[in-house]
Short mmCIF file of C-alpha atoms in Angstrom, two decimals:
data_model
loop_
_atom_site.label_atom_id
_atom_site.label_comp_id
_atom_site.label_asym_id
_atom_site.label_seq_id
_atom_site.Cartn_x
_atom_site.Cartn_y
_atom_site.Cartn_z
CA MET A 194 -9.72 3.09 10.27
CA THR A 195 -9.77 6.89 10.08
CA THR A 196 -6.92 8.49 11.99
CA GLU A 197 -6.54 12.16 12.91
CA THR A 198 -3.42 13.91 11.65
CA THR A 199 -1.52 16.84 13.08
CA SER A 200 1.99 18.27 12.89
CA ILE A 201 4.87 18.56 15.31
CA GLY A 202 6.88 21.73 15.66
CA SER A 203 9.02 23.35 13.03
CA TRP A 204 8.91 23.77 9.26
CA PRO A 205 11.70 24.41 6.75
CA GLY A 206 12.27 27.59 4.83
CA ARG A 207 11.03 31.14 5.25
CA ASP A 208 7.70 30.89 3.42
CA LEU A 209 5.12 31.71 6.08
CA PRO A 210 2.06 31.59 3.75
CA LEU A 211 3.11 28.11 2.59
CA ALA A 212 3.56 26.88 6.17
CA LEU A 213 0.09 28.15 7.05
CA ALA A 214 -1.46 26.61 3.94
CA LEU A 215 0.10 23.22 4.73
CA GLN A 216 -1.53 23.27 8.18
CA GLY A 217 -4.89 23.29 6.45
CA GLN A 218 -4.16 19.77 5.17
CA PHE A 219 -4.10 18.30 8.69
CA SER A 220 -7.34 17.36 10.40
CA VAL A 221 -5.95 18.99 13.57
CA PRO A 222 -3.94 22.05 12.50
CA ALA A 223 -0.96 23.08 14.62
CA LEU A 224 0.90 26.35 15.06
CA PRO A 225 3.93 26.15 12.73
CA GLU A 226 7.38 27.40 13.73
CA LEU A 227 9.92 28.63 11.16
CA PRO A 228 13.38 28.88 12.76
CA GLU A 229 14.94 30.00 9.45
CA LEU A 230 12.65 33.00 9.52
CA SER A 231 13.25 33.86 13.18
CA PRO A 232 15.64 32.39 15.78
CA SER A 233 12.87 32.77 18.38
CA ASP A 234 11.01 30.01 16.53
CA SER A 235 13.72 27.47 17.33
CA LEU A 236 13.29 25.15 20.28
CA LEU A 237 15.85 26.80 22.54
CA GLY A 238 15.22 30.25 21.09
CA GLN A 239 11.99 30.17 23.06
CA LYS A 240 14.01 31.12 26.14
CA GLU A 241 13.76 34.73 24.85
CA GLY A 242 9.99 34.74 25.31
CA LEU A 243 9.14 36.13 21.86
CA PRO A 244 5.93 34.94 20.15
CA PRO A 245 6.16 32.49 17.24
CA THR A 246 6.45 34.29 13.92
CA ALA A 247 3.27 32.69 12.58
CA LEU A 248 1.15 33.15 15.70
CA PHE A 249 -1.22 35.94 14.71
CA GLU A 250 -1.60 34.88 11.07
CA TRP A 251 -2.30 31.31 12.23
CA VAL A 252 -4.89 32.44 14.78
CA SER A 253 -6.61 34.49 12.10
CA TRP A 254 -6.66 31.44 9.82
CA LEU A 255 -7.97 29.26 12.65
CA LEU A 256 -10.85 31.63 13.42
CA ARG A 257 -11.83 31.81 9.76
CA ASN A 258 -11.77 28.05 9.25
CA ALA A 259 -13.43 26.99 12.53
CA ARG A 260 -11.69 23.64 12.96
CA PRO A 261 -13.04 21.65 15.95
CA GLN A 262 -9.55 20.97 17.34
CA ALA A 263 -6.14 22.66 17.13
CA LYS A 264 -2.71 22.07 18.67
CA LEU A 265 -0.18 24.36 20.31
CA GLN A 266 3.36 23.44 21.32
CA ARG A 267 6.05 25.07 23.45
CA CYS A 268 9.45 24.00 24.71
CA GLY A 269 9.20 22.42 28.14
CA PRO A 270 11.23 23.41 31.21
CA LEU A 271 13.36 20.27 31.40
CA THR A 272 14.80 20.99 27.97
CA LEU A 273 15.15 24.73 28.60
CA SER A 274 16.93 24.25 31.93
CA ARG A 275 19.32 21.57 30.63
CA ASN A 276 20.31 23.28 27.41
CA THR A 277 20.35 27.00 28.27
CA GLU A 278 21.56 29.15 31.16
CA LEU A 279 18.07 29.19 32.73
CA THR A 280 17.64 27.62 36.16
CA TRP A 281 14.84 25.12 36.73
CA GLU A 282 12.62 27.80 38.28
CA GLN A 283 13.39 30.28 35.50
CA ALA A 284 12.74 27.62 32.86
CA GLN A 285 9.36 26.80 34.37
CA ASN A 286 8.40 30.45 34.47
CA GLN A 287 9.50 31.02 30.88
CA ALA A 288 7.67 27.94 29.58
CA LEU A 289 4.47 29.01 31.33
CA GLN A 290 4.81 32.58 30.06
CA ASN A 291 5.32 31.31 26.50
CA ALA A 292 2.27 29.07 26.70
CA GLN A 293 0.14 31.77 28.30
CA GLU A 294 0.89 34.07 25.39
CA LEU A 295 -0.40 31.45 22.95
CA LEU A 296 -3.53 30.83 25.00
CA LEU A 297 -4.31 34.56 25.16
CA ALA A 298 -3.83 34.89 21.41
CA THR A 299 -6.22 31.99 20.78
CA SER A 300 -8.82 33.06 23.37
CA GLY A 301 -11.38 33.72 20.62
CA TYR A 302 -11.14 30.14 19.33
CA ARG A 303 -14.12 28.04 20.46
CA GLY A 304 -12.77 24.60 19.58
CA LYS A 305 -10.69 22.22 21.67
CA LEU A 306 -7.09 23.37 22.20
CA ILE A 307 -4.35 20.85 22.89
CA LEU A 308 -1.04 21.99 24.38
CA LEU A 309 2.07 19.83 24.03
CA TRP A 310 5.31 20.45 25.92
CA ASP A 311 8.29 19.64 23.71
CA GLU A 312 10.77 17.77 25.92
CA PRO A 313 13.58 16.05 23.97
CA SER A 314 15.59 16.11 27.22
CA PHE A 315 13.01 14.03 29.09
CA ALA A 316 14.94 10.99 30.31
CA GLY A 317 12.01 8.84 31.41
CA ALA A 318 11.41 7.39 34.85
CA SER A 319 14.15 9.45 36.52
CA ASP A 320 12.46 12.68 35.37
CA VAL A 321 8.84 11.76 36.07
CA ALA A 322 8.49 13.39 39.49
CA THR A 323 10.11 16.62 38.26
CA LEU A 324 8.02 16.82 35.11
CA ASN A 325 4.82 15.91 36.93
CA SER A 326 5.33 18.80 39.34
CA PHE A 327 5.51 21.16 36.38
CA LEU A 328 2.46 19.60 34.68
CA ARG A 329 0.44 20.13 37.86
CA ARG A 330 1.60 23.74 38.05
CA ALA A 331 0.77 24.30 34.37
CA ARG A 332 -2.67 22.80 34.81
CA ALA A 333 -3.41 25.16 37.71
CA GLU A 334 -1.90 28.36 36.31
CA LEU A 335 -2.86 28.03 32.66
CA LYS A 336 -6.34 26.68 33.35
CA ILE A 337 -5.92 24.13 30.58
CA SER A 338 -6.87 20.50 31.11
CA VAL A 339 -5.69 19.02 27.80
CA GLN A 340 -1.89 18.95 27.86
CA GLY A 341 0.70 16.41 26.89
CA VAL A 342 4.39 15.75 26.31
CA HIS A 343 6.26 15.30 23.05
CA CYS A 344 9.63 13.56 23.30
CA CYS A 345 11.83 12.59 20.36
CA ALA A 346 14.67 11.20 22.48
CA SER A 347 15.96 7.81 21.41
CA PRO A 348 14.90 5.43 22.76
CA PRO A 349 11.55 7.01 23.75
CA ALA A 350 10.76 7.19 27.46
CA THR A 351 7.96 4.63 27.52
CA THR A 352 8.94 3.42 31.01
CA ALA A 353 7.52 6.69 32.33
CA LEU A 354 4.07 6.24 30.82
CA PRO A 355 2.33 4.62 33.83
CA SER A 356 3.34 7.50 36.12
CA LEU A 357 3.23 10.50 33.80
CA GLU A 358 0.43 12.89 34.81
CA CYS A 359 -0.83 13.84 31.37
CA SER A 360 -3.29 12.30 28.95
CA ILE A 361 -1.32 12.83 25.72
CA VAL A 362 2.12 11.61 24.70
CA SER A 363 3.84 12.03 21.36
CA PHE A 364 6.77 9.91 20.15
CA ASP A 365 8.51 9.35 16.83
CA LEU A 366 8.18 5.87 15.37
CA ASP A 367 11.63 6.29 13.83
CA CYS A 368 13.26 6.37 17.30
CA TRP A 369 12.89 2.61 17.82
CA ASP A 370 14.83 -0.24 16.31
CA GLU A 371 12.92 -3.47 15.82
CA ALA A 372 13.95 -5.08 19.12
CA SER A 373 13.16 -2.03 21.25
CA TRP A 374 9.86 -1.53 19.42
CA LYS A 375 8.67 -5.00 20.35
CA ALA A 376 9.83 -4.51 23.94
CA ASN A 377 8.02 -1.16 24.29
CA LEU A 378 4.85 -2.01 22.37
CA PRO A 379 2.92 -3.32 25.43
CA ALA A 380 3.50 -0.05 27.33
CA LEU A 381 2.29 1.97 24.33
CA LEU A 382 -0.82 -0.18 23.96
CA ARG A 383 -1.67 0.14 27.65
CA PHE A 384 -1.35 3.91 27.49
CA ALA A 385 -3.24 4.32 24.21
CA THR A 386 -6.19 2.18 25.26
CA ARG A 387 -6.66 3.83 28.66
CA PRO A 388 -9.89 5.92 28.55
CA GLY A 389 -9.18 9.58 27.94
CA ASN A 390 -5.62 9.07 26.69
CA LEU A 391 -4.20 9.95 23.29
CA LEU A 392 -1.08 8.57 21.62
CA ILE A 393 0.48 10.60 18.77
CA LEU A 394 3.12 8.88 16.64
CA GLY A 395 5.33 10.66 14.15
CA THR A 396 6.85 9.12 11.04
CA ALA A 397 8.96 10.23 8.12
CA GLY A 398 7.69 7.29 6.10
CA ALA A 399 10.58 4.87 6.61
CA PRO A 400 9.43 1.31 5.81
CA ALA A 401 10.23 -0.03 9.28
CA ALA A 402 8.20 2.72 10.95
CA GLN A 403 5.28 2.22 8.57
CA LEU A 404 5.26 -1.51 9.21
CA ARG A 405 5.06 -0.89 12.96
CA LEU A 406 1.64 0.67 12.44
CA ARG A 407 0.36 -2.83 11.72
CA ASP A 408 0.92 -3.62 15.40
CA LEU A 409 -1.42 -0.73 16.23
CA GLU A 410 -4.08 -1.16 13.56
CA SER A 411 -6.93 -1.45 16.09
CA THR A 412 -5.50 1.15 18.48
CA PRO A 413 -6.85 4.72 18.55
CA LEU A 414 -4.05 7.17 17.79
CA TRP A 415 -3.08 10.24 15.82
CA LEU A 416 -0.33 10.42 13.23
CA SER A 417 2.06 13.26 12.48
CA PRO A 418 5.18 13.88 10.44
CA SER A 419 8.29 13.20 12.47
CA CYS A 420 9.63 16.23 14.30
CA GLY A 421 12.57 18.26 13.09
CA LEU A 422 11.13 19.07 9.65
CA ALA A 423 13.09 22.34 9.72
CA GLY A 424 16.19 20.22 9.10
CA ARG A 425 14.76 18.79 5.86
CA SER A 426 14.29 20.11 2.36
CA ILE A 427 10.91 21.23 1.02
CA GLU A 428 11.00 18.23 -1.35
CA GLU A 429 11.45 15.81 1.56
CA VAL A 430 8.62 17.44 3.50
CA ASN A 431 6.30 17.17 0.49
CA GLU A 432 7.16 13.48 0.20
CA ILE A 433 6.45 12.88 3.90
CA LEU A 434 3.13 14.72 3.73
CA THR A 435 2.07 12.82 0.62
CA ARG A 436 2.46 9.54 2.53
CA LEU A 437 0.74 10.82 5.64
CA LEU A 438 -2.16 12.97 4.49
CA THR A 439 -4.48 10.43 2.91
CA PRO A 440 -8.22 10.25 3.60
CA GLU A 441 -7.83 6.84 5.19
CA ILE A 442 -4.67 5.53 6.83
CA ASP A 443 -4.30 1.99 5.50
CA ARG A 444 -1.94 0.32 7.92
CA GLN A 445 -1.77 -2.80 5.78
CA THR A 446 -0.46 -1.07 2.65
CA PRO A 447 3.24 -1.68 1.93
CA PRO A 448 5.15 1.56 2.52
CA LEU A 449 6.79 3.60 -0.17
CA ASP A 450 10.54 4.19 -0.26
CA PRO A 451 11.70 6.47 2.58
CA PRO A 452 12.93 10.02 2.04
CA HIS A 453 16.69 10.40 1.64
CA SER A 454 17.30 12.04 5.04
CA THR A 455 16.64 10.25 8.31
CA ARG A 456 18.76 12.59 10.43
CA ARG A 457 17.60 12.99 14.02
CA ARG A 458 17.83 16.29 15.80
CA SER A 459 19.57 16.95 19.08
CA PRO A 460 18.00 18.98 21.92
CA ARG A 461 19.96 21.98 20.61
CA GLU A 462 18.25 21.88 17.23
CA PRO A 463 14.72 23.22 16.51
CA ALA A 464 11.74 20.95 17.04
#
């Protein structure tokens, strides 16, 4: 089964040309963020409203390479309002302004753009009504129909899936232990198999996470590296990409040894 691949959020180091070149290996390239190169590229640094360091070089690359799909990502208002001094209204306005800047920069792109809101502070069912109100506002003001939510909180907020008003969700496979994975698998399957929906799952290549893909071998989904790559070494990132970026994702193949670091990021660290 052929599976699309994309990336989530940040990259390590300060090598912008390398970060752009690596995006060319994904079937759905994403705008990379390099928090070591600029604080405004970090998750919470987006409160300043500055464009991502790679934005214009990435757009130029995207226009030259004419990929049919591409992904954008910005910090969502729940995370901004709970981890900075911004109020809920200010956080919404800033998130929309940040996304609008990306959409204007990519206005010459004729493929399908996907926008993900990065919300590690999303707590699940208790936040659904609040987040849905923002998603409706974003849909109206940004004039974009394809938007979703990425959440790397542990455990992932799968209880919110039936009520969440977006067609794309992104979780990290590494956020589940075996018991919680089995308990949450039915909700993931229901979401992923609903017409028009898309499930994106991130993995750093840990054996347990790779084995979980066997439970989804007939389920349409995309794969990505786990988020928080800015907290890893270049060697670890290369190892993760080697496992992920194969022409055909064989979900029956025994996984390789995991990378040395399995550290999770907090909402105060870059995505």
